[in-house]
């Protein structure tokens, strides 16, 4: 199901959209040596192949994991002959280029410099720390992002409908909740999504073949096979268990880490963190989850938690493994021992639901901006009370559209810093009542 044209390619609109750098270079056929930095399954290899097709160059795949400099020399010799006798250039695609040490990376330099090859390197690691400055100075770096759930869903639908390259000949259907689950838990990895849907298809086809004889004898047509959410969950587990370096399901482990931190269990949190790192998990994936925990499960009970999690991410970027892993451990312990609150998460969910129910309510006139005379004549900003002109820097007035006035979404806990927030909110509420009775107002200007 690898895309054959730019039109089939999903994601990376920031690079391939109209007027964007990489897309214009590919369409113009004049792209030079570059590095694709992005997570697994984001399209690095596919983009390299598309570049070769658009520029009519020979594509030579190479893996820094399994091959060495000797093979690079062979490819260079072939590329020189191809350029001399056919007038055709060569794209040397080096997957996992960060696995090469610095002397091995230097082997590319003269051939990139003289144009015998166009080097396209793919890496999941930060090129700033993994590639030599000499190589980086000769290559343009493009950062690929994980695919979003909509892209993954489109990819799966294509695979289930394509009879030539996909699973279209099997007559499979996927339930919407199963598709949503897969799109979400693929974590932006196209390869992971396709592996999961293939595993589910293998199971259903096997089940179909098992019951085929009986149905043929009874002349009963076999029903259309449906891929359920439960089957997708099983397929994800089986696939990740099969391919994980540590032999454990990716999502089971990250779930254990998340729940141990949420449950304030320091030992459990550290154990699951160590298990994931030892199993080869991307440390930056863990860092992203810690940032999510800080905002989702700790929230304003300890506002510093988010800063600590983000600092750990930056520390790992700066140090790499193994030193940077200690920063992740430090953040994990801090989050596990912090007071917990999901009240901001709940409040935002309620506000988001209100925004869906009332998507077009007008902004009240008194809090609209009035930069022109006409807008002032129309009443924009009229009656607005400037809070700083009042005692305590506060004055009661309405900030919500009419249908939502009086709504209460955020209810802070009595834990950590939220206890202080609760007191502040109560103080303002009391002040509002007093000012409503005419107390404390200095000016309405």
Coordinates of C-alpha atoms in Angstrom, one line a residue:
X1 CA 0.0 0.0 0.0
X2 CA 3.0 2.3 -0.3
X3 CA 1.8 5.5 -2.1
X4 CA 3.0 5.7 -5.7
X5 CA 2.3 9.4 -6.3
X6 CA 2.3 12.6 -4.2
X7 CA -1.5 12.7 -4.5
X8 CA -1.7 9.4 -2.7
X9 CA 0.6 10.5 0.0
X10 CA -1.0 11.2 3.4
X11 CA 0.2 13.7 5.9
X12 CA 3.2 16.1 6.0
X13 CA 1.1 19.0 4.6
X14 CA 3.6 21.4 6.2
X15 CA 6.2 20.0 3.8
X16 CA 4.3 19.0 0.7
X17 CA 1.3 21.4 0.6
X18 CA 1.0 24.1 -2.1
X19 CA 4.0 26.5 -1.8
X20 CA 5.8 24.4 0.7
X21 CA 9.5 23.8 0.3
X22 CA 9.8 20.0 -0.1
X23 CA 6.7 19.7 -2.3
X24 CA 7.9 22.4 -4.7
X25 CA 11.4 20.8 -4.9
X26 CA 10.0 17.4 -5.7
X27 CA 7.6 18.7 -8.3
X28 CA 10.5 20.8 -9.8
X29 CA 12.7 17.7 -10.0
X30 CA 15.7 19.5 -8.5
X31 CA 16.0 18.3 -5.0
X32 CA 19.4 17.9 -3.5
X33 CA 20.8 15.8 -0.6
X34 CA 18.6 15.9 2.5
X35 CA 17.8 14.2 5.8
X36 CA 14.3 13.1 6.7
X37 CA 13.8 13.2 10.5
X38 CA 10.6 11.7 11.8
X39 CA 8.9 8.9 13.8
X40 CA 8.4 5.4 12.4
X41 CA 5.7 5.0 9.8
X42 CA 5.6 8.7 8.9
X43 CA 6.6 8.2 5.2
X44 CA 10.4 8.7 5.1
X45 CA 11.1 5.8 2.7
X46 CA 8.0 6.5 0.6
X47 CA 9.0 10.2 0.1
X48 CA 12.5 9.1 -1.0
X49 CA 11.0 6.7 -3.6
X50 CA 8.7 9.4 -4.8
X51 CA 11.6 11.8 -5.2
X52 CA 13.4 9.2 -7.3
X53 CA 10.3 8.7 -9.5
X54 CA 9.8 12.5 -10.0
X55 CA 13.4 13.2 -10.8
X56 CA 14.0 10.1 -13.0
X57 CA 16.9 8.9 -10.9
X58 CA 17.9 5.4 -9.9
X59 CA 16.8 4.6 -6.4
X60 CA 19.3 2.6 -4.3
X61 CA 18.1 1.6 -0.8
X62 CA 20.6 1.0 1.9
X63 CA 20.3 0.3 5.6
X64 CA 22.9 1.5 8.1
X65 CA 21.8 -1.3 10.4
X66 CA 22.7 -4.2 8.2
X67 CA 25.3 -2.8 5.8
X68 CA 28.6 -0.9 6.0
X69 CA 31.0 1.4 4.2
X70 CA 32.1 -1.4 1.9
X71 CA 28.6 -1.5 0.4
X72 CA 28.6 2.3 0.2
X73 CA 31.7 2.1 -2.0
X74 CA 30.1 -0.4 -4.3
X75 CA 27.1 1.8 -4.7
X76 CA 29.3 4.8 -5.4
X77 CA 31.1 2.9 -8.2
X78 CA 27.8 1.8 -9.7
X79 CA 26.5 5.4 -9.5
X80 CA 29.6 6.8 -11.2
X81 CA 29.2 4.4 -14.1
X82 CA 25.5 5.1 -14.4
X83 CA 26.2 8.9 -14.5
X84 CA 29.0 8.5 -17.0
X85 CA 27.4 6.1 -19.5
X86 CA 23.6 6.7 -19.0
X87 CA 23.6 10.3 -17.8
X88 CA 21.3 9.2 -15.0
X89 CA 21.8 10.2 -11.4
X90 CA 21.4 8.0 -8.3
X91 CA 19.6 8.5 -5.1
X92 CA 21.3 6.7 -2.2
X93 CA 18.6 6.2 0.4
X94 CA 20.3 5.4 3.8
X95 CA 17.8 4.2 6.3
X96 CA 18.6 4.6 10.0
X97 CA 21.6 6.8 9.0
X98 CA 22.1 7.7 12.7
X99 CA 23.4 4.2 13.3
X100 CA 26.6 5.1 11.3
X101 CA 29.4 6.4 13.5
X102 CA 31.1 9.7 12.5
X103 CA 33.9 8.2 10.3
X104 CA 31.3 6.1 8.5
X105 CA 29.2 9.2 7.9
X106 CA 32.2 11.0 6.5
X107 CA 32.4 8.4 3.8
X108 CA 29.4 10.0 2.1
X109 CA 31.0 13.5 2.0
X110 CA 33.1 13.6 -1.2
X111 CA 30.4 11.9 -3.3
X112 CA 27.6 14.2 -2.0
X113 CA 29.9 17.2 -2.7
X114 CA 30.7 16.2 -6.3
X115 CA 27.1 15.2 -7.1
X116 CA 27.8 11.6 -8.0
X117 CA 25.0 10.6 -5.6
X118 CA 22.1 12.4 -4.0
X119 CA 22.0 11.3 -0.4
X120 CA 18.6 11.0 1.4
X121 CA 19.1 9.9 5.0
X122 CA 16.2 8.7 7.2
X123 CA 16.4 8.9 11.0
X124 CA 14.2 8.7 14.0
X125 CA 16.9 10.4 16.1
X126 CA 17.7 14.1 16.4
X127 CA 20.1 14.9 13.5
X128 CA 21.7 17.7 15.6
X129 CA 23.1 15.1 18.0
X130 CA 23.5 12.0 15.8
X131 CA 24.9 13.4 12.5
X132 CA 28.2 15.1 11.9
X133 CA 28.2 18.9 11.3
X134 CA 30.0 18.3 7.9
X135 CA 27.2 16.1 6.7
X136 CA 24.5 18.3 8.0
X137 CA 26.0 21.3 6.2
X138 CA 25.6 19.5 2.9
X139 CA 22.1 18.2 3.5
X140 CA 18.8 20.0 4.1
X141 CA 16.8 18.6 7.1
X142 CA 13.1 18.0 6.8
X143 CA 11.1 17.2 9.9
X144 CA 8.2 14.7 9.4
X145 CA 5.4 14.5 11.9
X146 CA 3.3 11.5 13.0
X147 CA 0.2 11.0 10.9
X148 CA -3.0 12.2 12.5
X149 CA -6.0 9.9 13.2
X150 CA -7.8 11.0 10.0
X151 CA -4.8 10.0 7.9
X152 CA -4.6 6.6 9.6
X153 CA -8.3 6.1 9.0
X154 CA -8.0 7.0 5.3
X155 CA -5.0 4.6 5.0
X156 CA -7.0 1.7 6.5
X157 CA -10.0 2.3 4.3
X158 CA -7.7 2.3 1.2
X159 CA -6.1 -1.0 2.3
X160 CA -9.5 -2.6 2.9
X161 CA -10.8 -1.4 -0.5
X162 CA -7.8 -1.9 -2.8
X163 CA -8.1 -5.3 -4.6
X164 CA -4.7 -4.9 -6.4
X165 CA -2.3 -4.1 -3.5
X166 CA -4.5 -4.3 -0.4
X167 CA -7.2 -6.5 1.2
X168 CA -10.1 -5.5 -1.1
X169 CA -10.6 -9.1 -2.4
X170 CA -11.4 -10.4 1.1
X171 CA -14.7 -8.7 1.5
X172 CA -13.8 -7.3 4.9
X173 CA -15.6 -4.4 6.6
X174 CA -14.4 -2.4 9.7
X175 CA -16.8 -1.1 12.3
X176 CA -16.5 2.7 13.0
X177 CA -15.5 2.2 16.7
X178 CA -12.8 -0.3 15.5
X179 CA -11.5 2.2 13.0
X180 CA -11.5 5.0 15.6
X181 CA -9.6 2.7 18.0
X182 CA -7.0 1.8 15.4
X183 CA -6.6 5.4 14.2
X184 CA -6.0 6.6 17.7
X185 CA -3.7 3.8 19.0
X186 CA -1.5 3.5 15.9
X187 CA 0.1 6.7 17.3
X188 CA 0.6 8.2 13.9
X189 CA 2.5 5.2 12.5
X190 CA 1.2 4.0 9.1
X191 CA 3.2 0.8 9.2
X192 CA 1.8 -0.1 12.6
X193 CA -1.8 0.5 11.4
X194 CA -1.3 -1.7 8.4
X195 CA 0.3 -4.5 10.4
X196 CA -2.7 -4.4 12.8
X197 CA -5.3 -4.5 10.0
X198 CA -3.4 -7.3 8.3
X199 CA -3.3 -9.3 11.5
X200 CA -7.0 -8.9 12.0
X201 CA -7.6 -9.9 8.3
X202 CA -5.5 -13.1 8.8
X203 CA -7.6 -14.0 11.8
X204 CA -10.9 -13.5 10.0
X205 CA -9.8 -15.3 6.9
X206 CA -8.6 -18.2 9.0
X207 CA -12.0 -18.3 10.8
X208 CA -13.8 -18.1 7.5
X209 CA -11.9 -21.1 6.1
X210 CA -12.6 -23.1 9.2
X211 CA -16.3 -22.8 8.8
X212 CA -16.3 -22.9 5.0
X213 CA -17.0 -26.6 4.5
X214 CA -20.1 -26.7 6.8
X215 CA -21.6 -23.6 5.1
X216 CA -21.0 -24.9 1.6
X217 CA -22.7 -28.2 2.6
X218 CA -25.7 -26.3 3.9
X219 CA -25.6 -23.9 1.0
X220 CA -25.5 -20.9 3.4
X221 CA -23.6 -17.9 2.2
X222 CA -20.8 -16.7 4.5
X223 CA -21.6 -13.3 5.9
X224 CA -19.4 -10.3 5.3
X225 CA -16.6 -10.4 7.8
X226 CA -16.5 -7.5 10.2
X227 CA -13.5 -6.2 12.0
X228 CA -14.5 -5.2 15.5
X229 CA -12.8 -3.0 18.1
X230 CA -12.1 -6.1 20.2
X231 CA -10.3 -7.8 17.2
X232 CA -8.3 -4.6 16.6
X233 CA -7.2 -4.5 20.2
X234 CA -6.1 -8.1 20.0
X235 CA -4.3 -7.5 16.7
X236 CA -2.5 -4.5 18.1
X237 CA -1.3 -6.5 21.1
X238 CA -0.2 -9.5 19.0
X239 CA 1.6 -7.3 16.5
X240 CA 3.4 -5.2 19.0
X241 CA 4.4 -8.2 21.1
X242 CA 5.9 -9.7 18.0
X243 CA 7.9 -6.7 17.0
X244 CA 8.8 -5.1 20.3
X245 CA 12.5 -5.5 21.2
X246 CA 11.6 -6.2 24.8
X247 CA 8.9 -8.8 23.9
X248 CA 6.0 -6.8 25.5
X249 CA 3.0 -5.0 24.0
X250 CA 3.8 -1.4 23.4
X251 CA 0.4 -0.1 24.6
X252 CA 0.3 -2.5 27.6
X253 CA 3.5 -1.0 28.9
X254 CA 2.7 2.6 28.4
X255 CA -0.7 2.0 30.0
X256 CA 1.0 0.5 33.0
X257 CA 3.4 3.4 33.3
X258 CA 0.6 6.0 33.0
X259 CA -1.6 4.2 35.6
X260 CA 1.3 3.8 38.1
X261 CA 2.1 7.5 37.9
X262 CA -1.6 8.4 38.2
X263 CA -1.8 6.1 41.2
X264 CA 1.2 7.8 42.9
X265 CA 3.2 4.5 43.0
X266 CA 6.8 5.6 42.6
X267 CA 8.3 2.1 42.4
X268 CA 5.7 0.9 39.9
X269 CA 6.3 4.0 37.8
X270 CA 10.1 3.6 37.7
X271 CA 9.8 -0.1 37.0
X272 CA 7.6 0.3 33.9
X273 CA 9.7 3.3 32.7
X274 CA 12.9 1.1 33.0
X275 CA 11.1 -1.8 31.2
X276 CA 10.1 0.4 28.3
X277 CA 13.6 1.9 27.9
X278 CA 15.2 -1.5 28.1
X279 CA 12.8 -2.8 25.5
X280 CA 13.9 -0.2 23.0
X281 CA 11.0 2.2 23.3
X282 CA 11.6 5.7 21.9
X283 CA 12.4 7.9 24.9
X284 CA 10.7 10.9 23.3
X285 CA 7.5 8.9 23.1
X286 CA 7.7 8.4 26.8
X287 CA 8.5 12.1 27.3
X288 CA 5.4 13.0 25.4
X289 CA 3.3 10.7 27.6
X290 CA 4.8 12.3 30.7
X291 CA 3.8 15.8 29.4
X292 CA 0.3 14.4 28.9
X293 CA 0.2 13.0 32.4
X294 CA 1.2 16.4 33.8
X295 CA -1.6 18.2 32.2
X296 CA -4.3 15.4 32.3
X297 CA -3.8 13.8 35.7
X298 CA -2.0 16.5 37.8
X299 CA -3.2 19.7 36.3
X300 CA -3.3 22.7 38.6
X301 CA -2.9 20.6 41.7
X302 CA 0.8 21.2 40.9
X303 CA 1.4 23.6 38.1
X304 CA 5.1 22.9 38.2
X305 CA 4.5 19.4 37.0
X306 CA 4.1 20.4 33.4
X307 CA 7.3 22.5 33.5
X308 CA 9.2 19.5 35.0
X309 CA 7.9 17.2 32.3
X310 CA 8.8 19.6 29.5
X311 CA 12.2 20.2 31.0
X312 CA 12.8 16.4 31.0
X313 CA 11.9 16.3 27.3
X314 CA 14.4 19.0 26.5
X315 CA 17.1 17.5 28.7
X316 CA 16.8 14.2 26.8
X317 CA 17.0 16.1 23.5
X318 CA 20.2 17.7 24.8
X319 CA 21.8 14.6 26.3
X320 CA 20.4 11.7 24.4
X321 CA 20.8 8.1 25.8
X322 CA 21.7 7.0 28.3
X323 CA 22.3 10.2 30.3
X324 CA 19.1 11.8 29.2
X325 CA 17.1 8.9 30.5
X326 CA 17.8 10.0 34.1
X327 CA 15.9 13.2 33.4
X328 CA 12.9 11.1 32.4
X329 CA 13.2 9.1 35.6
X330 CA 13.4 12.4 37.6
X331 CA 10.2 13.7 36.0
X332 CA 8.5 10.3 36.5
X333 CA 9.2 10.4 40.3
X334 CA 8.0 14.0 40.5
X335 CA 4.8 13.3 38.7
X336 CA 4.1 10.2 40.7
X337 CA 4.5 12.1 44.0
X338 CA 2.6 15.2 42.9
X339 CA -0.9 15.9 44.1
X340 CA -3.4 14.7 41.4
X341 CA -6.3 16.5 39.8
X342 CA -8.1 16.0 36.5
X343 CA -10.5 18.9 37.2
X344 CA -9.0 21.1 34.4
X345 CA -9.3 18.2 32.0
X346 CA -13.0 17.7 33.0
X347 CA -13.7 21.4 32.8
X348 CA -12.2 21.8 29.4
X349 CA -14.2 18.8 28.2
X350 CA -17.4 20.4 29.4
X351 CA -16.4 23.7 27.8
X352 CA -15.6 21.9 24.5
X353 CA -19.0 20.2 24.6
X354 CA -20.7 23.6 25.2
X355 CA -18.7 25.0 22.2
X356 CA -20.1 22.1 20.1
X357 CA -23.7 22.7 21.3
X358 CA -23.4 26.5 20.8
X359 CA -21.0 26.9 17.9
X360 CA -22.2 30.3 16.6
X361 CA -23.1 32.4 19.6
X362 CA -22.2 36.0 19.1
X363 CA -19.6 37.7 21.4
X364 CA -21.4 40.0 23.8
X365 CA -21.2 43.6 22.5
X366 CA -19.5 45.0 25.6
X367 CA -16.4 42.8 25.3
X368 CA -16.0 43.2 21.6
X369 CA -13.0 45.2 20.2
X370 CA -13.9 48.5 18.6
X371 CA -11.0 49.7 16.5
X372 CA -13.1 51.8 14.0
X373 CA -15.6 54.6 14.5
X374 CA -18.3 52.6 12.8
X375 CA -17.8 49.7 15.2
X376 CA -18.1 52.1 18.1
X377 CA -21.3 53.6 16.6
X378 CA -22.7 50.0 16.4
X379 CA -22.1 49.6 20.2
X380 CA -19.0 47.5 20.1
X381 CA -17.3 47.8 23.5
X382 CA -20.1 49.9 25.0
X383 CA -20.5 49.3 28.7
X384 CA -17.3 47.4 29.2
X385 CA -15.9 47.8 32.7
X386 CA -12.1 48.1 32.9
X387 CA -11.2 45.8 35.8
X388 CA -8.0 47.7 36.8
X389 CA -10.1 50.8 37.4
X390 CA -11.9 49.0 40.3
X391 CA -10.9 48.1 43.8
X392 CA -9.1 44.7 43.9
X393 CA -8.7 44.8 40.1
X394 CA -12.1 43.1 39.7
X395 CA -15.6 44.1 38.6
X396 CA -18.5 41.8 37.9
X397 CA -19.7 41.6 34.3
X398 CA -20.8 38.9 31.9
X399 CA -18.2 37.2 29.6
X400 CA -20.3 34.4 28.2
X401 CA -23.0 34.4 25.5
X402 CA -26.5 34.6 26.8
X403 CA -27.4 30.9 26.6
X404 CA -24.3 29.9 28.7
X405 CA -24.5 32.5 31.4
X406 CA -24.3 30.9 34.8
X407 CA -22.4 27.9 33.6
X408 CA -19.9 26.3 36.1
X409 CA -17.4 24.0 34.5
X410 CA -14.3 24.2 36.7
X411 CA -14.5 22.9 40.3
X412 CA -11.0 22.8 41.8
X413 CA -10.2 20.1 44.4
X414 CA -8.8 20.7 47.9
X415 CA -5.5 19.2 46.9
X416 CA -2.2 21.0 46.3
X417 CA -2.3 24.4 44.5
X418 CA -6.0 23.8 43.5
X419 CA -6.8 24.5 47.2
X420 CA -5.5 28.0 46.7
X421 CA -7.4 28.4 43.4
X422 CA -10.6 27.3 45.1
X423 CA -10.1 30.0 47.8
X424 CA -9.5 32.6 45.1
X425 CA -12.6 31.7 43.2
X426 CA -14.7 31.8 46.4
X427 CA -13.2 35.2 47.2
X428 CA -14.1 36.6 43.8
X429 CA -17.6 35.1 44.1
X430 CA -18.1 36.8 47.4
X431 CA -16.7 40.0 46.1
X432 CA -19.1 39.8 43.1
X433 CA -22.0 39.5 45.6
X434 CA -20.8 42.5 47.6
X435 CA -20.2 44.6 44.5
X436 CA -23.6 43.7 43.2
X437 CA -25.0 45.4 46.3
X438 CA -23.1 48.5 45.4
X439 CA -19.9 48.0 47.3
X440 CA -16.4 48.7 46.1
X441 CA -17.1 50.2 42.6
X442 CA -14.9 53.2 41.7
X443 CA -15.5 53.6 38.0
X444 CA -17.1 52.1 35.0
X445 CA -14.6 53.6 32.6

